[in-house]
C-alpha cells in the first residue's frame, strides 16, 4: 500500500468528512466506527480528535474504549499475568461489546449503549449509566485487537506500527504483549482488512493511504 505523509489535523478533518457522509451498511440509523491499534499507537487520541471534529459537524458521538470492557481478573489472569495468548483471546469481553455496544445500534435497536462495564483496577463492575444516542449518532470504539471479530463496523481505521516502532514505544512492563500483536498481524492482517490504514511509527508525522471512496 502506498502511503503519503499527512498531519494529524488534516487526517482528522478528512476522516470526519468521510464518516459524516457515511450511511450504515445494514441500514441502521447509527454508525459504528473503529479506531484500532496497539496501546503504543494511542488509538484513543485519534478517537478523541475525531469525536471533537464530528461534534463540531453536529453529530452526536459516543467514544468508547475497549479497555472499559475487560473481563474480570479471575478470567484474564487464569494463565498468569503475562500470557500473550490470554491477552489476545481472553482479556477483552467481546460478548459484552456485542451486547452493550453493537446490538443496541442494530436496525430497530434502542440506541442505548453502555460506556464501560468493568473497572480493572477495582476488579468490579463500573455501574456506569447508559448513554442514549439519537438517530444519526455514532459510536467510536477505540483500542487494540478490534478487527477480525465480525464487529459490524461501518468504517475501520487501523493505526499501523512497524515491529521496531511497536517494541520501542511499548513500555517495559507491557512488552510481554508484543507476541499478541505479532499473532494479530499474522491471523487478522489488519493492514488489509481495515478501511483506512495510518502509519504512526513517528507520532509527529503520520502517513496514510487515503479514505475509501
GROMACS .gro file of N, CA and C in nm, residues 64-72 75 90-105 112-118 125-126 130 139 141 146 149 151-152:
model
  126
   64UNK      N    1  -1.598   0.517   2.302
   64UNK     CA    2  -1.587   0.406   2.397
   64UNK      C    3  -1.453   0.337   2.378
   65UNK      N    4  -1.392   0.300   2.489
   65UNK     CA    5  -1.264   0.230   2.484
   65UNK      C    6  -1.280   0.082   2.512
   66UNK      N    7  -1.211  -0.001   2.434
   66UNK     CA    8  -1.218  -0.146   2.457
   66UNK      C    9  -1.169  -0.183   2.596
   67UNK      N   10  -1.079  -0.103   2.654
   67UNK     CA   11  -1.029  -0.135   2.787
   67UNK      C   12  -1.135  -0.115   2.895
   68UNK      N   13  -1.247  -0.054   2.861
   68UNK     CA   14  -1.359  -0.048   2.954
   68UNK      C   15  -1.441  -0.175   2.954
   69UNK      N   16  -1.403  -0.269   2.867
   69UNK     CA   17  -1.475  -0.395   2.856
   69UNK      C   18  -1.380  -0.513   2.874
   70UNK      N   19  -1.289  -0.498   2.972
   70UNK     CA   20  -1.204  -0.610   3.009
   70UNK      C   21  -1.284  -0.712   3.089
   71UNK      N   22  -1.240  -0.835   3.087
   71UNK     CA   23  -1.305  -0.940   3.166
   71UNK      C   24  -1.249  -0.936   3.308
   72UNK      N   25  -1.317  -0.995   3.405
   72UNK     CA   26  -1.266  -0.998   3.542
   72UNK      C   27  -1.127  -1.061   3.550
   75UNK      N   28  -1.061  -1.434   3.514
   75UNK     CA   29  -1.062  -1.489   3.379
   75UNK      C   30  -0.943  -1.439   3.297
   90UNK      N   31  -0.848  -1.372   2.575
   90UNK     CA   32  -0.931  -1.373   2.695
   90UNK      C   33  -0.949  -1.237   2.763
   91UNK      N   34  -0.864  -1.142   2.736
   91UNK     CA   35  -0.870  -1.019   2.815
   91UNK      C   36  -0.994  -0.935   2.786
   92UNK      N   37  -1.036  -0.926   2.662
   92UNK     CA   38  -1.144  -0.834   2.624
   92UNK      C   39  -1.276  -0.910   2.616
   93UNK      N   40  -1.377  -0.853   2.677
   93UNK     CA   41  -1.509  -0.917   2.683
   93UNK      C   42  -1.585  -0.882   2.555
   94UNK      N   43  -1.559  -0.958   2.451
   94UNK     CA   44  -1.618  -0.927   2.322
   94UNK      C   45  -1.768  -0.954   2.320
   95UNK      N   46  -1.813  -1.050   2.398
   95UNK     CA   47  -1.958  -1.072   2.408
   95UNK      C   48  -2.026  -0.951   2.468
   96UNK      N   49  -1.964  -0.891   2.568
   96UNK     CA   50  -2.022  -0.771   2.629
   96UNK      C   51  -2.022  -0.654   2.530
   97UNK      N   52  -1.917  -0.642   2.450
   97UNK     CA   53  -1.916  -0.538   2.347
   97UNK      C   54  -2.031  -0.558   2.249
   98UNK      N   55  -2.053  -0.682   2.207
   98UNK     CA   56  -2.167  -0.709   2.120
   98UNK      C   57  -2.297  -0.668   2.188
   99UNK      N   58  -2.313  -0.707   2.313
   99UNK     CA   59  -2.440  -0.687   2.384
   99UNK      C   60  -2.464  -0.540   2.416
  100UNK      N   61  -2.359  -0.470   2.459
  100UNK     CA   62  -2.377  -0.336   2.512
  100UNK      C   63  -2.347  -0.225   2.413
  101UNK      N   64  -2.276  -0.255   2.306
  101UNK     CA   65  -2.241  -0.152   2.207
  101UNK      C   66  -2.309  -0.178   2.073
  102UNK      N   67  -2.296  -0.299   2.022
  102UNK     CA   68  -2.341  -0.323   1.883
  102UNK      C   69  -2.488  -0.359   1.872
  103UNK      N   70  -2.540  -0.444   1.956
  103UNK     CA   71  -2.681  -0.481   1.945
  103UNK      C   72  -2.775  -0.361   1.961
  104UNK      N   73  -2.749  -0.269   2.054
  104UNK     CA   74  -2.839  -0.153   2.064
  104UNK      C   75  -2.837  -0.063   1.941
  105UNK      N   76  -2.734  -0.077   1.856
  105UNK     CA   77  -2.723   0.009   1.738
  105UNK      C   78  -2.760  -0.064   1.609
  112UNK      N   79  -2.930   0.277   2.309
  112UNK     CA   80  -2.876   0.293   2.445
  112UNK      C   81  -2.751   0.206   2.459
  113UNK      N   82  -2.635   0.270   2.473
  113UNK     CA   83  -2.509   0.197   2.483
  113UNK      C   84  -2.447   0.220   2.620
  114UNK      N   85  -2.368   0.124   2.662
  114UNK     CA   86  -2.301   0.131   2.792
  114UNK      C   87  -2.160   0.185   2.772
  115UNK      N   88  -2.122   0.291   2.843
  115UNK     CA   89  -1.988   0.348   2.823
  115UNK      C   90  -1.875   0.252   2.858
  116UNK      N   91  -1.892   0.175   2.964
  116UNK     CA   92  -1.791   0.078   3.006
  116UNK      C   93  -1.859  -0.021   3.100
  117UNK      N   94  -1.791  -0.131   3.123
  117UNK     CA   95  -1.851  -0.239   3.200
  117UNK      C   96  -1.769  -0.278   3.322
  118UNK      N   97  -1.636  -0.276   3.309
  118UNK     CA   98  -1.552  -0.333   3.414
  118UNK      C   99  -1.436  -0.241   3.448
  125UNK      N  100  -1.761  -0.434   3.852
  125UNK     CA  101  -1.841  -0.363   3.752
  125UNK      C  102  -1.838  -0.213   3.779
  126UNK      N  103  -1.838  -0.133   3.671
  126UNK     CA  104  -1.834   0.012   3.687
  126UNK      C  105  -1.969   0.070   3.724
  130UNK      N  106  -2.625   0.421   3.123
  130UNK     CA  107  -2.634   0.409   2.978
  130UNK      C  108  -2.637   0.547   2.912
  139UNK      N  109  -2.097   0.564   1.737
  139UNK     CA  110  -2.001   0.518   1.836
  139UNK      C  111  -1.863   0.511   1.773
  141UNK      N  112  -1.536   0.332   1.868
  141UNK     CA  113  -1.475   0.233   1.956
  141UNK      C  114  -1.326   0.228   1.927
  146UNK      N  115  -0.927  -0.505   1.758
  146UNK     CA  116  -1.070  -0.487   1.731
  146UNK      C  117  -1.117  -0.554   1.603
  149UNK      N  118  -1.320  -0.972   1.440
  149UNK     CA  119  -1.417  -1.022   1.537
  149UNK      C  120  -1.560  -1.018   1.483
  151UNK      N  121  -1.726  -0.765   1.421
  151UNK     CA  122  -1.799  -0.647   1.466
  151UNK      C  123  -1.846  -0.570   1.342
  152UNK      N  124  -1.969  -0.520   1.342
  152UNK     CA  125  -2.025  -0.457   1.221
  152UNK      C  126  -1.985  -0.311   1.204
   0.00000   0.00000   0.00000
